[in-house]
Coordinates of C-alpha atoms in Angstrom, one line a residue:
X1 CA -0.7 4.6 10.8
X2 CA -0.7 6.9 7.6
X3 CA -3.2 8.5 6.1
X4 CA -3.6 6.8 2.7
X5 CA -5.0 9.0 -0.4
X6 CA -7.1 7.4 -2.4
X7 CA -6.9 7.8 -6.1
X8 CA -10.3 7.3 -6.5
X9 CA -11.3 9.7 -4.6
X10 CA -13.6 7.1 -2.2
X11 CA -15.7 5.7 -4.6
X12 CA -14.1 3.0 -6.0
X13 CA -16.4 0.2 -4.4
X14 CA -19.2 1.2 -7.0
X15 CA -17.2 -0.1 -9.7
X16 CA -16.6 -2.8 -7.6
X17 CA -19.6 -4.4 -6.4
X18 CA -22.6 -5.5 -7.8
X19 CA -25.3 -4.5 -8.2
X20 CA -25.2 -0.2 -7.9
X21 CA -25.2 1.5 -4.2
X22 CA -28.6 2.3 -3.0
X23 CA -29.8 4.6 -0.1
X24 CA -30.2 2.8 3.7
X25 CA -33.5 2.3 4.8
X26 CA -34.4 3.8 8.0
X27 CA -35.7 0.7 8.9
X28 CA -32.8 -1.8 10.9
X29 CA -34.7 -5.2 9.9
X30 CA -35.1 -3.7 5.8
X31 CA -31.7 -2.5 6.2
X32 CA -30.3 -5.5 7.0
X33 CA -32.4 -7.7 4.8
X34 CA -31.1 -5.6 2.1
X35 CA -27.7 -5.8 2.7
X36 CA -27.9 -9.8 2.6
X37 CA -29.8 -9.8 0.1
X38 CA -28.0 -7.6 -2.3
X39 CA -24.3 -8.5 -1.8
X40 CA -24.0 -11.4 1.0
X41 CA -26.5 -14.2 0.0
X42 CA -24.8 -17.4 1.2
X43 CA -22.0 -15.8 3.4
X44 CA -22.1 -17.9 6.6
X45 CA -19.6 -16.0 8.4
X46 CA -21.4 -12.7 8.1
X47 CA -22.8 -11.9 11.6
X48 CA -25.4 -10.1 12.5
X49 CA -26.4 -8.9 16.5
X50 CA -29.4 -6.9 17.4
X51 CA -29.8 -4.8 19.9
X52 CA -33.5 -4.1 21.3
X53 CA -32.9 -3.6 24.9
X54 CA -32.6 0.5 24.3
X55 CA -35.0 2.8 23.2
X56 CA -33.4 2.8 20.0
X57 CA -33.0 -1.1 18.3
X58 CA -29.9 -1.2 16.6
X59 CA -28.3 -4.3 14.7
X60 CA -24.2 -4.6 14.6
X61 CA -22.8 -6.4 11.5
X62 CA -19.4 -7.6 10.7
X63 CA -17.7 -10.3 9.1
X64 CA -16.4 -12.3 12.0
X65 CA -13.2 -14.1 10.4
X66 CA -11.3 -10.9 9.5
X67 CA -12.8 -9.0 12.5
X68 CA -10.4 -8.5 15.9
X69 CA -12.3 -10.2 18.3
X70 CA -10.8 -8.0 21.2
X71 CA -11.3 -5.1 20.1
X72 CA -15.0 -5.8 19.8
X73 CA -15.7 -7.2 22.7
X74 CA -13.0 -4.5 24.4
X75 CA -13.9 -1.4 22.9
X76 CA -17.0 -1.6 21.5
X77 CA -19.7 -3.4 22.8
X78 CA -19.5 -2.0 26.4
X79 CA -19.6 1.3 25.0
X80 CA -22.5 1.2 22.4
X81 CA -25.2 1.9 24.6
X82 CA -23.6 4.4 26.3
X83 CA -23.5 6.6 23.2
X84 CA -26.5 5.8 22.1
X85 CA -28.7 6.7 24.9
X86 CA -26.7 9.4 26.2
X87 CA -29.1 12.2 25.9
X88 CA -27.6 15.6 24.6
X89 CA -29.1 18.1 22.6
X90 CA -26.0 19.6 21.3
X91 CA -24.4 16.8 19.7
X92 CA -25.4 14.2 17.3
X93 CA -25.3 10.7 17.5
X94 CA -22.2 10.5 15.1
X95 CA -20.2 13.0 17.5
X96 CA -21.3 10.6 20.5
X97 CA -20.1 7.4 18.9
X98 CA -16.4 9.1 18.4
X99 CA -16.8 10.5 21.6
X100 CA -17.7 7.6 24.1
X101 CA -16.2 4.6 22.1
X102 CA -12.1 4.6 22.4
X103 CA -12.1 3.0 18.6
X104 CA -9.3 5.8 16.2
X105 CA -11.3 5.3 12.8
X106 CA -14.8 5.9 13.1
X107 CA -17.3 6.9 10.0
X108 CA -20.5 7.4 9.1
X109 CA -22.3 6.8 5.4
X110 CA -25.7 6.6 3.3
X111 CA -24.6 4.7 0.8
X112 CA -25.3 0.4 1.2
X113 CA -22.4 -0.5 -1.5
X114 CA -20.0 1.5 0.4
X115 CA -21.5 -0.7 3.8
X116 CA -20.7 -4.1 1.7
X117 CA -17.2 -2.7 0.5
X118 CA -16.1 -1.6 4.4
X119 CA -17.3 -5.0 5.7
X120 CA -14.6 -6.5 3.2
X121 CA -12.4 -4.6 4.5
X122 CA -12.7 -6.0 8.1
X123 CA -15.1 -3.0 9.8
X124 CA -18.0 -3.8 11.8
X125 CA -21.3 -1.8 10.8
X126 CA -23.8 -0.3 13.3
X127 CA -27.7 0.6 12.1
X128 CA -29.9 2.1 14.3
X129 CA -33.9 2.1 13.9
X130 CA -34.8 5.7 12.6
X131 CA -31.4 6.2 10.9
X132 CA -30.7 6.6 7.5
X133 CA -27.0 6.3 7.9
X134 CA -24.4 3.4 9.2
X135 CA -22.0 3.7 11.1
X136 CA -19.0 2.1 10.9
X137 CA -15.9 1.2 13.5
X138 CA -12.2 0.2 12.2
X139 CA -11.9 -3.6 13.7
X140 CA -9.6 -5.4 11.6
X141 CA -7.8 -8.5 12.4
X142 CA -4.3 -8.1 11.2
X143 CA -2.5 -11.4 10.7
X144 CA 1.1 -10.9 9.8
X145 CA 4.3 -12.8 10.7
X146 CA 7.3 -11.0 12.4
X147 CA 9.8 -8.8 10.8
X148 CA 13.3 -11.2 10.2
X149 CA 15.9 -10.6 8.2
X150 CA 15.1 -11.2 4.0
X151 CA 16.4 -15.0 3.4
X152 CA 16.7 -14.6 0.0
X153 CA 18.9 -11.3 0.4
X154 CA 21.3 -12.0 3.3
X155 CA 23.6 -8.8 4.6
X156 CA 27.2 -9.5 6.4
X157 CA 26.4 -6.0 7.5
X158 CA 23.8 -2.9 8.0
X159 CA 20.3 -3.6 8.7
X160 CA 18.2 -7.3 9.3
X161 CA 15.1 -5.7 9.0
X162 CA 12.8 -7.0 6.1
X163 CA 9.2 -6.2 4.7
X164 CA 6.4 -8.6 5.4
X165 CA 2.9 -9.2 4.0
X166 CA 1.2 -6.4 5.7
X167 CA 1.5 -2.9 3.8
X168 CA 0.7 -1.1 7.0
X169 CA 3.6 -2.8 8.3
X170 CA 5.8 -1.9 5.4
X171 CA 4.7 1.6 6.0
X172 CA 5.6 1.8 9.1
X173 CA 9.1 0.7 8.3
X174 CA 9.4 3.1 5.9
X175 CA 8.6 5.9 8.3
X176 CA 10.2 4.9 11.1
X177 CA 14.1 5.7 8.5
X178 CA 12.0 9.1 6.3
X179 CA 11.1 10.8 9.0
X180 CA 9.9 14.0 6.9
X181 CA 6.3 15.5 5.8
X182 CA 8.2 15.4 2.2
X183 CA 7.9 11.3 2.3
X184 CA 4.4 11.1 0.2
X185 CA 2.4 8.1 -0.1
X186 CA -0.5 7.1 -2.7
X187 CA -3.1 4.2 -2.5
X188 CA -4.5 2.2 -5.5
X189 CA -7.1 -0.4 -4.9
X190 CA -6.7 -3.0 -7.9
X191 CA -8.6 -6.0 -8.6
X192 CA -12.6 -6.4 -8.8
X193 CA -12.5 -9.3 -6.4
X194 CA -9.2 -8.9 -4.4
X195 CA -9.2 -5.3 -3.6
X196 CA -5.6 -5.6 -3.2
X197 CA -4.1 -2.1 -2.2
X198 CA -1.7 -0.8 -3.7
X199 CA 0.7 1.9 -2.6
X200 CA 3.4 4.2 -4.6
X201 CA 5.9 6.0 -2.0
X202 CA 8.4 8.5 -2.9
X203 CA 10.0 11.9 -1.8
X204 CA 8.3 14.9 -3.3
X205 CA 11.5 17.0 -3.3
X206 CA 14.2 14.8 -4.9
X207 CA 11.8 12.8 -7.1
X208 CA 11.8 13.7 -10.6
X209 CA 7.8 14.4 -11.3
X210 CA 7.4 13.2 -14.7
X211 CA 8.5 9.8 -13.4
X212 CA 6.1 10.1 -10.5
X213 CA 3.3 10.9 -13.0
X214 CA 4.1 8.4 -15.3
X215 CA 4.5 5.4 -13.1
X216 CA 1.2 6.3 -11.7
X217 CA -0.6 6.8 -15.1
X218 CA 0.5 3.1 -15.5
X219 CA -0.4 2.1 -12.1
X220 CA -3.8 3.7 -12.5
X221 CA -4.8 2.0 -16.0
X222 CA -4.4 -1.6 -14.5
X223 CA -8.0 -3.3 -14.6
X224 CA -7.8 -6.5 -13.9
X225 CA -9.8 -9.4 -11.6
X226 CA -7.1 -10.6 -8.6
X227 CA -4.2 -8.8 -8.2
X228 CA -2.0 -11.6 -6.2
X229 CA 1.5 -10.9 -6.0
X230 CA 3.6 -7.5 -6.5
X231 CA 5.4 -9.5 -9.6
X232 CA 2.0 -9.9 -11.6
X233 CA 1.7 -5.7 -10.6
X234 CA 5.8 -5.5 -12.3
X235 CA 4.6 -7.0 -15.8
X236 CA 1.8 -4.7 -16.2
X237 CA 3.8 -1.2 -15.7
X238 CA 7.1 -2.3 -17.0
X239 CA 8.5 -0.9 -20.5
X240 CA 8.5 -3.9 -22.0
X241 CA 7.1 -7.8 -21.2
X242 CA 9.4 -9.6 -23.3
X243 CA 13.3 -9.1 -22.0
X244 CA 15.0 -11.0 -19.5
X245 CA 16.3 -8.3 -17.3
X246 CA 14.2 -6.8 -14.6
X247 CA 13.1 -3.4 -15.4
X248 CA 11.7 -2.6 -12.3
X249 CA 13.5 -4.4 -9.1
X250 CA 12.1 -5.9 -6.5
X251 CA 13.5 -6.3 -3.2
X252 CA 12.6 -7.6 0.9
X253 CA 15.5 -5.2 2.5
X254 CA 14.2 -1.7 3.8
X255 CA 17.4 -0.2 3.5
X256 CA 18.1 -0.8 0.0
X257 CA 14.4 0.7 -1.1
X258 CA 15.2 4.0 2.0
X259 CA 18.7 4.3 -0.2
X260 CA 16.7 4.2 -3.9
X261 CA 13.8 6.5 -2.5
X262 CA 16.2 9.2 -1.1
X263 CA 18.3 9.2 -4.6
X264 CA 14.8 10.3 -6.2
X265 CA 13.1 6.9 -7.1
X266 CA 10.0 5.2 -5.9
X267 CA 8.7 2.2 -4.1
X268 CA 5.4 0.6 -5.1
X269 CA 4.1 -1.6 -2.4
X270 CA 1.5 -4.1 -2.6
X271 CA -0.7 -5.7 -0.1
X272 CA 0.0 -9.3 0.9
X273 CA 3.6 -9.8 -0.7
X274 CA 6.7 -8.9 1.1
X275 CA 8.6 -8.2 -1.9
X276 CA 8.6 -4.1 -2.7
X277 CA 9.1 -3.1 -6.5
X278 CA 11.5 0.1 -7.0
X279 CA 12.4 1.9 -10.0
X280 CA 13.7 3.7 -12.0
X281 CA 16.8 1.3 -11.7
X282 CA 20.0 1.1 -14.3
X283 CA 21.9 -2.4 -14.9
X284 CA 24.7 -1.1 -12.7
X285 CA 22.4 -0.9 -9.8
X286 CA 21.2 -4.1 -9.9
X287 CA 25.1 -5.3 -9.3
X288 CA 25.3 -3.4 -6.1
X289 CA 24.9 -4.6 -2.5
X290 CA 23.3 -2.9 0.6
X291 CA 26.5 -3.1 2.9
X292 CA 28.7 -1.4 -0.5
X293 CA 28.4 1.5 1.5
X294 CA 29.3 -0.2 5.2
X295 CA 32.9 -0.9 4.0
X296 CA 35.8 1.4 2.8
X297 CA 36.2 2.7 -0.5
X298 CA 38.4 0.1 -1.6
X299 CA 36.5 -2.0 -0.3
X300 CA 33.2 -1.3 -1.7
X301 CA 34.2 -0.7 -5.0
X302 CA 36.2 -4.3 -4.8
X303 CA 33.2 -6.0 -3.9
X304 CA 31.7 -4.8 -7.1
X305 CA 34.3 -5.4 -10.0
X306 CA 33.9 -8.8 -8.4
X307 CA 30.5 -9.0 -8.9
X308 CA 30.7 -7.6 -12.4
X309 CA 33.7 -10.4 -13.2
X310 CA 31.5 -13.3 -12.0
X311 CA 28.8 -11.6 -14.5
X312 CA 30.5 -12.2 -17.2
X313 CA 32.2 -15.3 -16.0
X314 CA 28.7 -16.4 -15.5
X315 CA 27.7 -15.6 -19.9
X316 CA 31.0 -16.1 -21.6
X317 CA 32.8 -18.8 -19.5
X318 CA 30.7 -22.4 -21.1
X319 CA 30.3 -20.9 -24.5
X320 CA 33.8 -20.2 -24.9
X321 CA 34.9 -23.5 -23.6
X322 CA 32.3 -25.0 -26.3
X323 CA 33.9 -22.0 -28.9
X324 CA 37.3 -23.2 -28.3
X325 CA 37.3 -26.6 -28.3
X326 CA 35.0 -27.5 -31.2
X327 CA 36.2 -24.7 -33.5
X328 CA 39.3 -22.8 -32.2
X329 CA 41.6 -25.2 -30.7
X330 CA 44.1 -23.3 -32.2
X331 CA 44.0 -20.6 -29.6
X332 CA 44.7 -22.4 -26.7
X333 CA 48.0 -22.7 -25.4
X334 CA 49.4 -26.4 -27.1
X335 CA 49.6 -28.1 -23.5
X336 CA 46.1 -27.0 -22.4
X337 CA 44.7 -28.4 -25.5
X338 CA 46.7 -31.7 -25.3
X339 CA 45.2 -31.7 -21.9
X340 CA 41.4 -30.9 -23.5
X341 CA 41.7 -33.8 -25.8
X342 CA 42.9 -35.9 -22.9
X343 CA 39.9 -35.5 -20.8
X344 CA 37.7 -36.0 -23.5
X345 CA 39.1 -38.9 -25.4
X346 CA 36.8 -41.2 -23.9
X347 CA 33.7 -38.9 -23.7
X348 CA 30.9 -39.5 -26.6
X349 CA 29.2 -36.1 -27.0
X350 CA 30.4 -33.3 -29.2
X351 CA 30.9 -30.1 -26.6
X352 CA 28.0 -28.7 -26.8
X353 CA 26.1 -31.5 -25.7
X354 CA 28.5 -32.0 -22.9
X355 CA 27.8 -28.4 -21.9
X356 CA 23.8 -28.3 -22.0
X357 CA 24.1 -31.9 -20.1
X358 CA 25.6 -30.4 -17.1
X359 CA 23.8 -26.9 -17.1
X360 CA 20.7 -28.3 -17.5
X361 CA 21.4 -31.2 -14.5
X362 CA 22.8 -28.3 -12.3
X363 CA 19.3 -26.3 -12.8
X364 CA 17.7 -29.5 -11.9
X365 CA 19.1 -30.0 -8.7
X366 CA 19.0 -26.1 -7.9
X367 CA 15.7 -26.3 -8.3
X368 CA 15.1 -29.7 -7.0
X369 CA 17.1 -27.8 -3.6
X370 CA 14.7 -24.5 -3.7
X371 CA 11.8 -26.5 -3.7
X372 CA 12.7 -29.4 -1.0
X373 CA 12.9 -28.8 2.7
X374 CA 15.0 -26.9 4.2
X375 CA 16.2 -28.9 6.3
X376 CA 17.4 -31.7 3.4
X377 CA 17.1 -29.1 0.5
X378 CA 21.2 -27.6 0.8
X379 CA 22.3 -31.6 1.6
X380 CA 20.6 -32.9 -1.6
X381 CA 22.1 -30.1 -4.0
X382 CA 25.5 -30.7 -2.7
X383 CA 25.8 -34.2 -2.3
X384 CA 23.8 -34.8 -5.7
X385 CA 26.3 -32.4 -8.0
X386 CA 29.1 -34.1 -6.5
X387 CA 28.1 -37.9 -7.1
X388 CA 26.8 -37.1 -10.1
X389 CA 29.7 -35.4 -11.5
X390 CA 31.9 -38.0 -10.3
X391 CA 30.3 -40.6 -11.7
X392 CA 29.7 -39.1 -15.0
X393 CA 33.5 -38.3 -15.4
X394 CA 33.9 -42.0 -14.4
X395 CA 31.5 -43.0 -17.0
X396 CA 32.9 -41.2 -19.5
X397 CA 29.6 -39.1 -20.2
X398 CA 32.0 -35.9 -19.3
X399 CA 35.1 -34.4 -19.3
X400 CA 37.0 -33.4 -16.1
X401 CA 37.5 -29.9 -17.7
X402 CA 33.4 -29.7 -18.1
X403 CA 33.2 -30.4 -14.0
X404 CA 35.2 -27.6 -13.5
X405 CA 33.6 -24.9 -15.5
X406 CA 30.1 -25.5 -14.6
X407 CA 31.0 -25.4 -11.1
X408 CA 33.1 -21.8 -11.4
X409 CA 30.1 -20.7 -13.8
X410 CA 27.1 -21.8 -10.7
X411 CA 29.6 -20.4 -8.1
X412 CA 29.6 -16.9 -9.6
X413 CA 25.9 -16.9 -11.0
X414 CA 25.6 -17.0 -7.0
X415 CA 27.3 -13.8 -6.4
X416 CA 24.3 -11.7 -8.5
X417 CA 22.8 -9.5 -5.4
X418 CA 19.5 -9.0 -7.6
X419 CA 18.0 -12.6 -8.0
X420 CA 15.6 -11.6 -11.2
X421 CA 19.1 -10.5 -13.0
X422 CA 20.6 -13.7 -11.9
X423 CA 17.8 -15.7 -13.4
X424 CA 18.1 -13.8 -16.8
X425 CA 21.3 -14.3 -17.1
X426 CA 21.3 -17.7 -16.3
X427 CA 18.6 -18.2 -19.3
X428 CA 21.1 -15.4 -21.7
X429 CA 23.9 -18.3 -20.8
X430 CA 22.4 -20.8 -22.6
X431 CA 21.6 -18.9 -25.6
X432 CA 25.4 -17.9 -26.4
X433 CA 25.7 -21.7 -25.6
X434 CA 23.7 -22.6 -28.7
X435 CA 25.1 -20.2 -30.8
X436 CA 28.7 -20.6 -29.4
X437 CA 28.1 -24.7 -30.5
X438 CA 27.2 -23.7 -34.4
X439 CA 29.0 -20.7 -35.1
X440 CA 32.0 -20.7 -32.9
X441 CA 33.2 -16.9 -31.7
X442 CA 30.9 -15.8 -34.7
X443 CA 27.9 -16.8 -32.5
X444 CA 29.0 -15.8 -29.2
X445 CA 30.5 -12.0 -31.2
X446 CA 26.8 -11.5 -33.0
X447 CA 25.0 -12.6 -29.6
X448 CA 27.1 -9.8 -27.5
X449 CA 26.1 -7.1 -30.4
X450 CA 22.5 -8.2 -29.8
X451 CA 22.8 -8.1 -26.4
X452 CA 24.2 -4.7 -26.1
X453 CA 21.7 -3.3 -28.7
X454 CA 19.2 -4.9 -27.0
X455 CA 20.7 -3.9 -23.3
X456 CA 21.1 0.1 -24.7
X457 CA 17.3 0.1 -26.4
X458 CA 16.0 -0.6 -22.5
X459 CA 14.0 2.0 -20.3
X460 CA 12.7 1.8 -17.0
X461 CA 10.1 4.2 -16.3
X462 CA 11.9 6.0 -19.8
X463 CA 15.2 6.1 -18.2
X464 CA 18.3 5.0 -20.5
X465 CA 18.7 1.3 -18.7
X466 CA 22.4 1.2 -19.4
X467 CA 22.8 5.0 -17.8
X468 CA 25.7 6.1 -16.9
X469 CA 27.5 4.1 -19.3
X470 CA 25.5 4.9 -22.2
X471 CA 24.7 8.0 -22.4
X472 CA 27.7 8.6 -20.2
X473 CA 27.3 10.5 -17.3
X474 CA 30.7 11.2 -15.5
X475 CA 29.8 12.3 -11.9
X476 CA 27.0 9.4 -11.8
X477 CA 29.5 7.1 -12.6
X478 CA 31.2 7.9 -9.1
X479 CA 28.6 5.2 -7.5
X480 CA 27.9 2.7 -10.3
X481 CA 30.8 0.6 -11.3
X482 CA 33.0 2.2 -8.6
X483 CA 32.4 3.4 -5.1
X484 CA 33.3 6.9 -4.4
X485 CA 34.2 8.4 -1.1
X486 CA 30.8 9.1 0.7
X487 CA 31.6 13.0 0.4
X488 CA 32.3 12.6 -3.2
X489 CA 28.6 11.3 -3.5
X490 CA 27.0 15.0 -3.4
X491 CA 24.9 14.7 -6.4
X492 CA 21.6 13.2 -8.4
X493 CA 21.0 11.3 -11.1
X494 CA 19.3 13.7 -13.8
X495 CA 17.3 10.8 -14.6
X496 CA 16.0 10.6 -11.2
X497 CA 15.8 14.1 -9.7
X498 CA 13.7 16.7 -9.8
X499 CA 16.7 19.8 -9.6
X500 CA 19.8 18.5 -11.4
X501 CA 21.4 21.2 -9.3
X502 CA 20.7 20.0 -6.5
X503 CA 23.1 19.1 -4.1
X504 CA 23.0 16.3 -1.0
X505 CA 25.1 18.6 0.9
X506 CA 27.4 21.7 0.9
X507 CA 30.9 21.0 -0.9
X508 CA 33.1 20.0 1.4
X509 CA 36.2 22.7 2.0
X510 CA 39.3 21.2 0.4
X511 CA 41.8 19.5 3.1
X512 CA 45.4 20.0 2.6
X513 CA 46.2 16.6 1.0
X514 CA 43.9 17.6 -1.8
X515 CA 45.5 21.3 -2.2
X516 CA 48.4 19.4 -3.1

């Protein structure tokens, strides 16, 4: 697996465990005694097995829930003696342990806090009588489930490969597409109790190093208790806490965060989630879909005006029903409006209490279907929005026309690839709701100019958020909005890149339809 550097340069367990390192007796009964009493006083599952059959009494340590017990009993224990007693002059006993015992990480240290910290980590800790080091043997037990296809980020196309919980397995995935000395990887470890590692990956040659820097100045400040979930990790580094868009991504699919990390962005990692954090990102991006790329031109760049028209289907489409039917009936064609007041003669709300009565019961039941099983959850959200709707148009609670334009607005909010952007949209919908229901088009005009100052005063990692569009970029706009030819796609983002000059490949030599 990769060697991991350490921004702390190996001593981060001082700050972490209490009280202060101390120097290992040379004693194995005073070593030990010391070691339960200073960090593991009432640990039941700490075991401890001495050894007094060789010259040399010894006591093995290790904490047996997170230890493998195979590779102990395996690899270890029939070896132990071996090394120990094996007598030669020219070698020291350090030299004989990594020689006779078939274990890949062994190490040696003289320091008891870094003892306590490595037997966290899952390592299994060897003092010998007349010693005044430990030595320690890499025995983790690694639970982790297999690697499936993301559920939440389904693909018609391209790869079905997802991250899981373990960041050695995430890694792995990683290395297995970058398969290049220039793929770097740095480890954090964040949280006084957790110890959660952290990892930032990038591509020294395309990434742009004052975003590197940056995003690990950030990364680096972060003192906290329990570091839990790679979300809790996003609201500490971020630009700013309080918007609703997602200023750093987060993602399950390895081929969208390979894709981000060879256009010159990062990856941050985190130990125990499966979802990976990416930036610097652009609104744009978040629009975009892993198989864009696995279908023609055309195609691709269909998909994504699609997506961009169910966006704004998703914002405009209730407040302007609520806009035009309490202030502006005016600009409706006569027969549609005759055909408004039809469906709502019976119905005893004003509009915009029609509207927030079927948004809200529609969130209800999408979340009532996240949360149930499975198996039931899909049944209950279907078969709940269509009796209820029926039977509230029966009622007379709603209008027929209200039916049809919460259901258009859920079916494209579903079409959002990025499910964070989805969500804040979904929340943005019912602010130009309220103010589309007291100020008419006023509302829903003044709550697009806030939203696009708002949208334009964004940075991620201190790139523009709106970028290409604003500040315009022309040749980066060839894979935003649009979906350019794959040999068309030559260049960086200056945003993102370390050499603005830099090119993917050579320029392709002109073919005779484009002489012409």
């Amino acid at each position: 697996m990769d060697n991991l550097t350490d921004n702390t340069g190996g001593t981060d367990y001082t700050s972490q465990l209490e009280p202060v390192s101390s120097a290992i007796p040379v004693h194995v009964q005073a070593a030990v005694q010391q070691l339960k009493d200073g960090y593991f006083q009432r640990v039941d599952d700490l075991y401890v097995r001495y050894n007094n059959v060789s010259s040399a009494p010894s006591a093995l340590i290790y904490i047996h829930t997170i230890v493998d017990p195979s590779i102990l009993e395996r690899d270890l224990l029939p070896y132990l003696n071996q090394a120990v007693e094996h007598s030669d002059a020219g070698k020291k006993l350090f030299d004989r342990l990594k020689q006779y015992i078939p274990i890949g990480q062994i190490d040696h240290t003289t320091d008891m806090a870094y003892v306590a910290y490595m037997l966290l980590q899952g390592q299994v800790v060897l003092f010998i009588e007349g010693e005044a080091n430990a030595y320690l043997f890499q025995t983790k037990l690694i639970y982790q489930r297999a690697i499936d296809e993301p559920s939440t980020e389904p693909s018609t196309s391209g790869a079905k490969e997802g991250f899981n919980e373990s960041l050695d397995t995430s890694m792995a995935l990683l290395r297995q597409r970058i398969r290049s000395p220039l793929f770097k990887n740095k480890k954090y470890t964040i949280g006084s109790l957790t110890q959660t590692r952290v990892v930032i990956a990038y591509i020294e040659s395309v990434s742009n190093p004052a975003v590197i820097k940056e995003i690990e100045r950030r990364i680096g400040s972060v003192e906290l208790d329990a570091l839990q979930s790679s979300h809790q990790l996003l609201e500490f580094i971020q630009d700013q806490r309080y918007t609703l868009f997602p200023l750093i991504a987060k993602t399950e699919r390895t081929d969208r965060i390979v894709q981000h990390l060879l256009n010159g962005g990062f990856a941050i990692i985190v130990d125990g989630t499966s979802s990976t954090l990416y930036g610097p990102i652009n609104f744009l991006e978040l629009l975009h879909a892993p198989e864009d790329h696995n279908f023609s031109t055309w195609a691709g760049t269909f998909f994504r005006m699609l997506r961009f028209t169910a966006m704004l289907i998703t914002i405009f489409m209730p407040s302007l029903y609520v806009a035009l039917s309490s202030f502006h009936p005016d600009l409706l064609p006569t027969f549609l409006t005759y055909s408004i007041i039809a469906g709502r003669e019976r119905v005893p709300f004003p509009s915009i209490v029609e509207v927030l009565l079927m948004e809200g019961t529609f969130e209800l039941l999408r979340e009532a279907g996240i949360r149930l099983p499975k198996i039931v959850g899909s049944t209950i959200s279907i078969v709940g929005a269509l009796v209820i709707g029926e039977s509230a148009v029966n009622a007379g609670i709603i209008s027929p026309q209200m039916v049809i334009i919460v259901s258009i607005t859920a079916i494209c909010s579903f079409t959002i690839p990025n499910y964070s952007l989805g969500v804040g949209l979904r929340l943005i919908r019912f602010i130009f709701i309220m103010l589309a229901g007291t100020l008419g088009f006023f509302g829903i005009v003044f709550c697009m100019m806030f939203l696009y100052l708002h949208l334009t005063g964004l940075r991620s990692v201190g790139v523009p958020y709106l970028t290409p569009v604003a500040p315009f970029r022309r040749k980066e706009m060839r894979d935003s909005l649009l979906r350019y030819p794959a040999p068309k796609l030559n260049t960086y983002s200056e945003f993102l890149a370390e050499d603005v000059n830099r090119l993917r490949f050579p320029e392709p030599a002109p073919t005779p339809n484009d002489r012409k």
